Coordinates of C-alpha atoms and ligand atoms in Angstrom, one line a residue:
X1 CA -0.1 0.3 -0.4
X2 CA 1.4 3.5 -1.3
X3 CA 1.7 6.0 1.7
X4 CA 0.6 9.3 2.0
X5 CA 2.8 12.5 2.7
X6 CA 0.6 15.1 4.3
X7 CA 2.2 18.5 4.1
X8 CA 1.6 22.0 4.8
X9 CA 1.1 24.3 1.8
X10 CA 1.2 27.9 3.8
X11 CA 3.8 28.8 6.2
X12 CA 3.1 26.5 9.5
X13 CA -0.1 25.8 11.5
X14 CA -2.5 25.1 8.4
X15 CA -4.0 22.6 10.8
X16 CA -1.9 19.5 10.0
X17 CA -2.1 18.0 13.0
X18 CA -6.2 17.8 13.3
X19 CA -5.8 16.5 9.4
X20 CA -3.4 13.9 10.4
X21 CA -6.0 13.0 13.5
X22 CA -8.7 12.6 11.4
X23 CA -7.0 10.8 8.8
X24 CA -4.6 8.4 11.3
X25 CA -8.4 5.8 11.8
X26 CA -7.0 4.5 8.6
X27 CA -3.1 3.4 9.5
X28 CA -0.9 1.7 11.2
X29 CA 1.8 4.0 10.9
X30 CA 2.0 7.9 11.2
X31 CA 5.7 9.1 11.7
X32 CA 6.9 12.6 11.8
X33 CA 9.9 12.9 9.2
X34 CA 10.7 16.6 10.1
X35 CA 11.7 19.7 12.2
X36 CA 11.2 19.8 15.7
X37 CA 10.0 21.1 18.9
X38 CA 9.1 24.0 16.7
X39 CA 6.0 22.6 15.1
X40 CA 3.0 22.8 17.4
X41 CA 0.1 20.4 16.0
X42 CA -3.1 20.8 17.8
X43 CA -5.9 18.4 17.8
X44 CA -9.3 18.2 19.9
X45 CA -11.1 15.1 19.7
X46 CA -12.6 13.7 22.3
X47 CA -10.3 13.0 24.8
X48 CA -9.9 16.9 24.4
X49 CA -7.8 19.8 23.7
X50 CA -3.7 18.8 23.0
X51 CA -1.2 20.8 22.0
X52 CA 1.8 18.5 20.2
X53 CA 5.1 18.7 19.4
X54 CA 7.1 16.0 18.5
X55 CA 4.3 12.8 18.5
X56 CA 2.6 12.1 15.9
X57 CA -0.9 12.9 15.9
X58 CA -1.7 9.9 14.9
X59 CA -1.5 9.4 19.5
X60 CA -5.2 9.3 19.8
X61 CA -5.5 6.2 17.9
X62 CA -5.2 3.0 19.8
X63 CA -4.0 0.7 17.1
X64 CA -1.8 2.9 15.3
X65 CA 2.7 3.0 15.6
X66 CA 4.0 6.4 16.2
X67 CA 7.7 7.2 14.7
X68 CA 9.4 10.2 15.8
X69 CA 11.9 9.9 12.5
X70 CA 15.8 10.3 12.3
X71 CA 14.9 13.5 10.1
X72 CA 13.4 15.4 13.4
X73 CA 16.1 16.8 15.6
X74 CA 14.6 15.8 19.5
X75 CA 14.5 18.2 22.3
X76 CA 14.8 15.3 25.3
X77 CA 12.8 17.1 27.8
X78 CA 10.5 18.5 25.6
X79 CA 9.8 14.7 23.9
X80 CA 9.4 13.1 27.1
X81 CA 6.8 16.1 29.3
X82 CA 4.7 15.9 26.0
X83 CA 4.6 11.1 26.4
X84 CA 4.3 12.0 30.3
X85 CA 1.3 15.0 29.5
X86 CA -0.7 12.6 27.3
X87 CA -0.1 9.7 30.0
X88 CA -1.1 11.5 32.3
X89 CA -4.7 12.2 30.4
X90 CA -5.6 8.5 29.4
X91 CA -3.8 8.9 26.3
X92 CA -1.6 5.4 25.7
X93 CA 2.2 6.0 24.4
X94 CA 3.3 2.2 24.8
X95 CA 3.6 2.4 21.0
X96 CA 5.8 5.8 20.6
X97 CA 9.0 4.6 18.9
X98 CA 11.9 7.0 18.2
X99 CA 14.8 7.2 15.9
X100 CA 18.2 5.5 17.0
X101 CA 20.0 8.0 14.0
X102 CA 17.7 11.3 15.2
X103 CA 19.0 14.7 16.4
X104 CA 19.5 15.9 19.7
X105 CA 18.5 19.7 20.8
X106 CA 21.2 20.1 22.9
X107 CA 21.7 23.0 25.7
X108 CA 23.8 25.5 23.9
X109 CA 21.4 24.8 20.6
X110 CA 19.2 26.7 23.2
X111 CA 21.5 29.4 24.1
X112 CA 22.8 29.8 20.4
X113 CA 19.4 30.5 19.0
X114 CA 18.6 33.2 21.9
X115 CA 21.8 34.4 21.0
X116 CA 22.0 34.7 17.2
X117 CA 18.2 36.1 17.1
X118 CA 19.9 39.2 19.5
X119 CA 23.6 39.6 17.4
X120 CA 21.2 39.8 14.2
X121 CA 19.5 42.7 15.5
X122 CA 16.9 43.6 13.2
X123 CA 17.6 40.7 10.8
X124 CA 16.7 38.6 13.1
X125 CA 14.0 35.7 11.4
X126 CA 11.5 35.9 14.7
X127 CA 12.5 31.9 15.7
X128 CA 10.8 29.7 17.8
X129 CA 13.6 30.1 20.3
X130 CA 13.6 25.8 20.2
X131 CA 17.1 25.9 19.1
X132 CA 15.9 23.9 16.5
X133 CA 17.7 26.1 13.5
X134 CA 21.3 25.7 15.6
X135 CA 20.5 21.6 15.6
X136 CA 20.1 21.1 12.0
X137 CA 23.6 23.3 11.3
X138 CA 25.5 21.1 13.8
X139 CA 24.1 18.3 12.3
X140 CA 24.9 19.5 8.7
X141 CA 28.2 20.5 10.0
X142 CA 28.8 17.0 12.0
X143 CA 28.6 18.2 15.4
X144 CA 25.4 16.5 16.3
X145 CA 25.0 13.9 18.7
X146 CA 22.4 11.9 17.8
X147 CA 19.9 9.3 19.4
X148 CA 22.4 6.8 20.1
X149 CA 24.6 8.6 21.5
X150 CA 22.6 9.4 24.0
X151 CA 21.9 6.3 25.2
X152 CA 24.4 5.4 25.2
X153 CA 27.4 7.2 28.5
X154 CA 30.4 6.8 27.2
X155 CA 29.7 7.5 23.8
X156 CA 27.1 10.6 25.5
X157 CA 31.0 11.6 27.3
X158 CA 32.9 11.1 24.1
X159 CA 30.8 13.7 22.0
X160 CA 30.4 16.3 25.4
X161 CA 34.6 16.4 25.4
X162 CA 35.0 17.5 22.5
X163 CA 31.9 19.5 21.5
X164 CA 31.4 21.2 24.8
X165 CA 34.7 23.1 25.0
X166 CA 34.1 24.3 21.1
X167 CA 30.2 24.8 21.6
X168 CA 31.6 27.2 24.7
X169 CA 34.4 29.0 22.9
X170 CA 31.5 29.8 20.3
X171 CA 29.5 31.1 22.7
X172 CA 31.5 33.0 25.7
X173 CA 34.0 34.6 22.3
X174 CA 31.6 35.1 19.9
X175 CA 28.2 36.0 21.3
X176 CA 29.5 37.7 24.9
X177 CA 27.0 34.3 26.5
X178 CA 27.9 32.5 29.7
X179 CA 29.8 29.1 29.5
X180 CA 27.8 25.5 30.0
X181 CA 28.2 23.7 32.6
X182 CA 29.2 19.6 31.9
X183 CA 28.9 18.1 34.6
X184 CA 25.3 19.3 34.9
X185 CA 24.7 18.5 31.2
X186 CA 26.3 15.3 31.3
X187 CA 24.0 14.2 34.3
X188 CA 20.4 15.4 33.0
X189 CA 20.9 14.1 29.4
X190 CA 22.4 10.8 30.9
X191 CA 19.0 11.0 32.4
X192 CA 17.0 11.7 29.8
X193 CA 19.0 9.0 27.8
X194 CA 17.7 6.2 30.6
X195 CA 14.4 7.6 30.4
X196 CA 13.6 8.0 26.3
X197 CA 15.6 4.1 25.6
X198 CA 12.6 1.6 26.1
X199 CA 11.4 3.7 22.8
X200 CA 14.4 4.0 20.7
X201 CA 14.5 1.6 17.4
X202 CA 15.8 1.2 14.8
X203 CA 12.6 3.1 13.1
X204 CA 13.6 3.0 9.1
X205 CA 13.2 -0.8 9.9
X206 CA 9.5 -0.3 11.6
X207 CA 8.3 1.8 7.9
X208 CA 10.2 -0.3 5.7
X209 CA 8.7 -3.7 7.2
X210 CA 4.5 -1.9 7.6
X211 CA 5.0 -1.1 3.9
X212 CA 6.8 -3.9 2.7
X213 CA 2.9 -6.2 4.6
X214 CA 1.3 -3.4 2.6
X215 CA 0.0 -1.4 5.8
X216 CA -1.0 2.1 5.1
X217 CA 1.5 4.7 6.6
X218 CA 1.0 8.3 6.8
X219 CA 4.2 10.7 7.3
X220 CA 3.0 13.8 9.2
X221 CA 5.4 17.3 7.6
X222 CA 5.6 20.0 9.8
X223 CA 5.7 23.7 8.9
X224 CA 4.7 24.6 5.6
X225 CA 6.3 24.8 2.3
X226 CA 6.9 28.4 2.2
X227 CA 9.4 27.6 5.8
X228 CA 11.3 25.5 3.6
X229 CA 14.8 26.4 2.9
X230 CA 14.7 25.6 -0.7
X231 CA 11.5 26.4 -1.6
X232 CA 10.8 28.9 1.1
X233 CA 10.7 32.9 1.2
X234 CA 14.5 32.0 2.2
X235 CA 16.0 33.6 4.8
X236 CA 13.0 33.6 6.9
X237 CA 12.2 29.8 6.8
X238 CA 13.3 27.4 8.9
X239 CA 16.3 24.9 9.0
X240 CA 14.9 21.6 8.0
X241 CA 16.5 19.8 5.1
X242 CA 14.0 19.9 3.3
X243 CA 12.3 20.6 5.7
X244 CA 7.9 20.3 4.8
X245 CA 8.2 19.4 1.1
X246 CA 6.6 15.6 0.3
X247 CA 10.2 15.3 -1.4
X248 CA 11.8 14.9 2.2
X249 CA 9.8 13.1 3.7
X250 CA 11.3 10.0 2.9
X251 CA 14.3 10.6 3.4
X252 CA 13.3 11.8 7.6
X253 CA 11.8 8.5 7.8
X254 CA 13.9 6.5 5.8
X255 CA 11.8 4.5 3.1
X256 CA 12.1 4.8 -1.1
X257 CA 10.4 7.7 -2.6
X258 CA 8.8 4.6 -4.9
X259 CA 6.4 4.6 -2.2
X260 CA 4.5 7.1 -2.1
X261 CA 2.2 8.1 -4.1
X262 CA -0.6 11.0 -1.8
X263 CA 0.5 13.9 -1.5
X264 CA -2.6 16.3 1.0
X265 CA -1.5 19.9 0.6
X266 CA -3.0 20.6 4.0
X267 CA -4.6 25.0 3.3
X268 CA -6.1 27.2 5.2
X269 CA -9.4 29.1 4.1
X270 CA -7.1 32.0 4.4
X271 CA -3.1 32.8 5.1
X272 CA -1.1 33.2 8.4
X273 CA 2.3 33.5 9.2
X274 CA 4.7 33.9 12.5
X275 CA 7.8 35.4 12.5
X276 CA 9.0 37.9 9.8
X277 CA 9.2 37.5 6.1
X278 CA 7.9 38.5 3.2
X279 CA 3.8 38.1 2.8
X280 CA 2.4 40.0 -0.4
X281 CA -1.9 39.1 0.9
X282 CA -0.7 40.5 5.1
X283 CA -4.0 42.3 6.4
X284 CA -3.7 45.1 9.0
X285 CA -6.5 47.1 10.7
X286 CA -10.4 45.7 11.5
X287 CA -9.9 42.7 8.7
X288 CA -6.4 41.5 10.1
X289 CA -7.5 41.4 14.0
X290 CA -11.3 39.5 12.5
X291 CA -9.4 36.6 10.8
X292 CA -7.0 36.8 13.5
X293 CA -9.8 36.5 17.3
X294 CA -12.1 34.6 15.8
X295 CA -12.2 31.8 18.2
X296 CA -10.4 33.2 21.0
X297 CA -12.3 32.7 23.3
X298 CA -12.6 28.9 22.5
X299 CA -8.7 28.8 22.5
X300 CA -8.7 29.1 18.4
X301 CA -7.8 32.4 17.3
X302 CA -4.9 32.5 15.5
X303 CA -2.3 33.0 17.8
X304 CA 1.1 30.0 17.9
X305 CA 0.5 26.9 19.6
X306 CA 4.8 26.7 20.4
X307 CA 5.1 30.2 21.3
X308 CA 1.6 32.4 21.8
X309 CA 2.6 34.8 18.9
X310 CA 0.3 36.6 17.5
X311 CA 0.3 35.5 13.5
X312 CA -0.2 37.5 10.9
X313 CA -2.8 37.4 8.9
X314 CA -3.7 37.9 5.2
X315 CA -6.6 36.6 2.5
X316 CA -5.4 33.2 0.7
X317 CA -2.5 33.5 -1.3
X318 CA -3.5 31.7 -5.0
X319 CA -0.3 32.6 -6.2
X320 CA 1.9 30.9 -3.7
X321 CA -0.7 27.8 -2.9
X322 CA -0.4 26.5 -6.2
X323 CA 3.5 26.6 -6.3
X324 CA 3.5 24.6 -2.9
X325 CA 1.4 22.1 -4.7
X326 CA 4.0 21.6 -7.7
X327 CA 6.5 21.1 -5.8
X328 CA 4.9 18.7 -3.6
X329 CA 3.2 17.2 -6.3
X330 CA -0.1 17.9 -4.1
X331 CA -3.0 15.5 -5.7
X332 CA -4.9 15.8 -2.6
X333 CA -6.3 19.6 0.0
X334 CA -7.5 19.3 2.6
X335 CA -9.0 23.3 3.4
X336 CA -9.3 24.1 6.7
X337 CA -10.8 27.0 8.8
X338 CA -13.6 27.6 6.3
X339 CA -15.5 28.4 9.3
X340 CA -13.3 31.3 10.1
X341 CA -14.8 33.4 6.7
X342 CA -18.0 33.1 7.2
X343 CA -17.9 37.2 9.6
X344 CA -17.3 38.3 5.4
X345 CA -19.1 39.8 3.0
X346 CA -16.9 39.5 0.4
X347 CA -13.9 37.1 0.7
X348 CA -10.5 37.6 -1.7
X349 CA -8.3 35.7 -2.9
X350 CA -4.8 37.1 -4.7
X351 CA -4.2 35.6 -8.4
X352 CA -1.4 38.0 -9.4
X353 CA 1.4 40.1 -8.1
X354 CA 1.9 43.4 -9.6
X355 CA 6.0 44.2 -10.0
X356 CA 7.2 48.1 -10.9
X357 CA 3.5 48.2 -12.8
X358 CA 4.1 44.6 -13.9
X359 CA 2.1 41.8 -13.7
X360 CA 3.3 38.2 -12.9
X361 CA 2.8 35.0 -11.2
X362 CA 5.5 34.2 -9.2
X363 CA 6.7 35.3 -5.8
X364 CA 11.0 36.6 -6.6
X365 CA 13.3 34.6 -5.2
X366 CA 15.4 38.5 -4.6
X367 CA 14.5 39.4 -1.1
X368 CA 13.5 42.5 -1.8
X369 CA 11.1 42.0 -4.9
X370 CA 9.2 39.2 -2.7
X371 CA 8.6 42.5 -0.7
X372 CA 7.4 44.6 -3.1
X373 CA 5.1 42.5 -5.2
X374 CA 1.4 43.8 -4.2
X375 CA -1.4 41.0 -4.8
X376 CA -3.8 41.2 -7.6
X377 CA -7.2 40.0 -5.8
X378 CA -9.9 38.6 -7.3
X379 CA -13.8 39.5 -5.3
X380 CA -15.6 36.5 -4.0
X381 CA -18.8 36.8 -2.0
X382 CA -19.6 36.0 1.5
X383 CA -21.5 33.1 2.5
X384 CA -22.4 35.2 6.2
X385 CA -23.4 31.7 7.2
X386 CA -22.0 29.9 10.1
X387 CA -20.6 26.6 8.6
X388 CA -19.5 24.4 11.9
X389 CA -22.4 22.6 11.9
X390 CA -22.1 21.6 8.2
X391 CA -21.0 18.5 7.9
X392 CA -21.6 17.5 3.7
X393 CA -20.6 19.6 1.0
X394 CA -23.8 20.7 -0.9
X395 CA -25.6 21.8 2.7
X396 CA -22.3 24.6 2.3
X397 CA -23.9 28.0 1.4
X398 CA -23.3 28.4 -2.5
X399 CA -21.1 31.3 -1.8
X400 CA -18.5 29.0 0.5
X401 CA -19.0 26.0 -2.3
X402 CA -18.0 28.4 -5.4
X403 CA -14.9 30.2 -2.5
X404 CA -13.6 25.7 -2.2
X405 CA -14.1 25.5 -6.4
X406 CA -11.9 28.3 -7.2
X407 CA -8.9 27.6 -4.7
X408 CA -9.6 24.0 -6.7
X409 CA -9.0 26.0 -10.0
X410 CA -5.9 28.0 -8.0
X411 CA -4.2 25.3 -6.4
X412 CA -5.4 22.7 -9.8
X413 CA -5.9 19.7 -7.1
X414 CA -9.3 18.4 -6.1
X415 CA -10.5 19.4 -2.4
X416 CA -10.8 16.2 -1.0
X417 CA -12.0 17.6 2.7
X418 CA -12.7 21.0 4.3
X419 CA -12.3 21.5 8.3
X420 CA -15.0 24.5 9.5
X421 CA -14.2 24.2 12.9
X422 CA -11.7 22.9 15.3
X423 CA -12.9 19.4 16.8
X424 CA -12.4 16.2 14.5
X425 CA -15.5 15.9 13.7
X426 CA -16.2 19.1 12.1
X427 CA -15.4 18.2 8.9
X428 CA -16.9 17.6 5.6
X429 CA -15.3 14.7 3.4
X430 CA -15.5 15.2 -0.4
X431 CA -14.0 12.5 -1.9
X432 CA -12.6 9.5 0.2
X433 CA -8.9 9.9 0.6
X434 CA -8.3 6.4 1.4
X435 CA -11.7 4.8 2.8
X436 CA -11.6 7.5 5.3
X437 CA -15.4 8.5 6.9
X438 CA -16.4 10.3 10.0
Ligands
GDP1 P1 -0.5 22.6 12.2 O1 0.6 23.6 13.1 O2 -0.6 22.7 10.7 O3 -1.2 22.0 13.3 O4 -1.4 23.7 13.0 P2 -1.8 24.5 14.5 O5 -2.1 23.1 15.2 O6 -0.7 25.0 14.7 O7 -3.1 25.7 14.0 C1 -4.3 25.0 13.4 C2 -5.0 25.9 14.3 O8 -6.5 25.7 13.3 C3 -5.4 25.4 15.9 O9 -5.7 25.6 16.8 C4 -6.7 24.1 15.7 O10 -7.1 23.5 16.6 C5 -7.6 25.0 14.4 N1 -8.4 24.3 13.6 C6 -7.6 23.6 12.9 N2 -9.0 23.2 12.4 C7 -9.7 24.1 12.7 C8 -11.1 24.5 11.9 O11 -11.3 24.1 11.3 N3 -11.8 25.1 12.0 C9 -11.1 26.7 13.4 N4 -12.1 27.4 14.1 N5 -10.4 26.1 14.2 C10 -9.4 25.0 13.4
IMO2 P1 4.0 23.6 12.1 O1 4.2 22.7 12.5 C1 4.3 28.6 11.5 C2 8.9 29.1 12.2 C3 9.3 30.3 13.2 C4 9.8 30.9 11.9 C5 10.8 30.5 11.1 C6 12.2 29.6 11.7 O2 3.5 24.4 13.8 O3 2.9 24.9 11.4 P2 12.8 28.1 13.7 O4 12.0 28.3 14.9 O5 12.7 26.3 12.9 O6 14.4 28.1 13.0 O7 12.2 29.0 12.8 O8 10.7 29.8 10.9 N1 8.1 27.8 12.3 C7 7.0 28.0 12.1 N2 6.2 28.4 11.8 N3 4.7 26.8 12.3 C8 5.8 25.8 12.2 O9 5.5 24.8 12.6 C9 7.1 26.9 12.3 N4 8.3 26.6 12.8 C10 9.2 26.6 12.4 O10 8.0 31.2 13.3 O11 9.5 32.4 11.1
MG3 MG1 1.4 24.9 14.4

């Protein structure tokens, strides 16, 4: 059975977690393949509301093996806290498996994330401060500590004796920060290793074996394609390689590319971004506040799951959506938060840009030009009607259906699922993604 990849089609926070939770009932394996605890995936189901950063969103399905793949960087404290939180709330975590090849976020990564943002001054990226970027930098720079090292005290000792003095020089001499203490780190991380040992496995074998047995596998992306190191709005991107792309999914779990034939692009019905960087359709003032604060009392306003930062909001960008769909080979769309648009008399979608008086149909690579483009909008009539209780496509107001159809045209892929509220059942399935029914 071919594997399915779930990717974010915008700048993250599209609702990937809720889509994975919804689809997981049909899957025997769900694997995270990239990023670290910079990701924040919110799930609202019959067990409550959960914010997950490292554990795959399939954890609520009792039949699913949940894998944290080799492409993820792991803050062991975050992971252990998340597992403890889930256990306390009655969720069985015995099916979690952590790749022995995944890299570890060490204290110097957290320190350098903060110090480096300060040093960049006005050129700061607006990172999540989770040490994820520096951990990926060290992975590429061949200075990483992996899960396999964490669970073997001698290996951890050896690496610490080499890497810590190296990093302390950078922290003190380059950034002017305080040095880190080796004994404290050794004791703390040995303990994390001891606690994580039962979960550690050669996870690529687990995924490959499940694939060979013909089981359904879901690869859960983090972030969004516009934050991808290669294809995003560089340098205002994240650091995974390649962070949020379907093409990176196989690499991040240890499967061959022929295993995947379905790529579900998750898109919000409008656009959001946390952190800095170009955002052609960004709104300010009342319309931005209306998008951001919709559902704020229920905790579903546009505020970061990981950092609590307010998200920048704007209209749906059809130019970027088509671009990310093509980059990933998206052949199925999950459109989220349609309910949020119900408040507007008219909704807008961006269909092109203008740059220096010329109409263009792609975001330029140059940061200067990407900041200078002006969106060309198409205005569509609003529906001014709550849709949170709708469960069948024909029951949506005609204007909402027309909006969905326009998105399909712009992105050039079918919308197979629409969500109209944060809870698992608040979804409309328009085409069976893989036998997924409510
Ligand atoms: P992810 O990072 O892609 O998993 O997305 P996040 O969980 O960071 O952000 C999505 C937010 O939207 C969360 O607060 C979800 O609970 C919420 N959400 C998801 N789908 C819907 C929806 O259809 N309607 C509304 N109102 N909220 C939704
Ligand atoms: P999920 O999986 C939204 C953004 C940060 C910042 C940039 C770099 O929840 O969609 P980093 O800490 O990764 O070095 O920060 O990337 N970013 C996200 N934005 N959702 C995410 O993940 C993000 N992960 C990173 O805000 O702009
Ligand atoms: Mg998120």
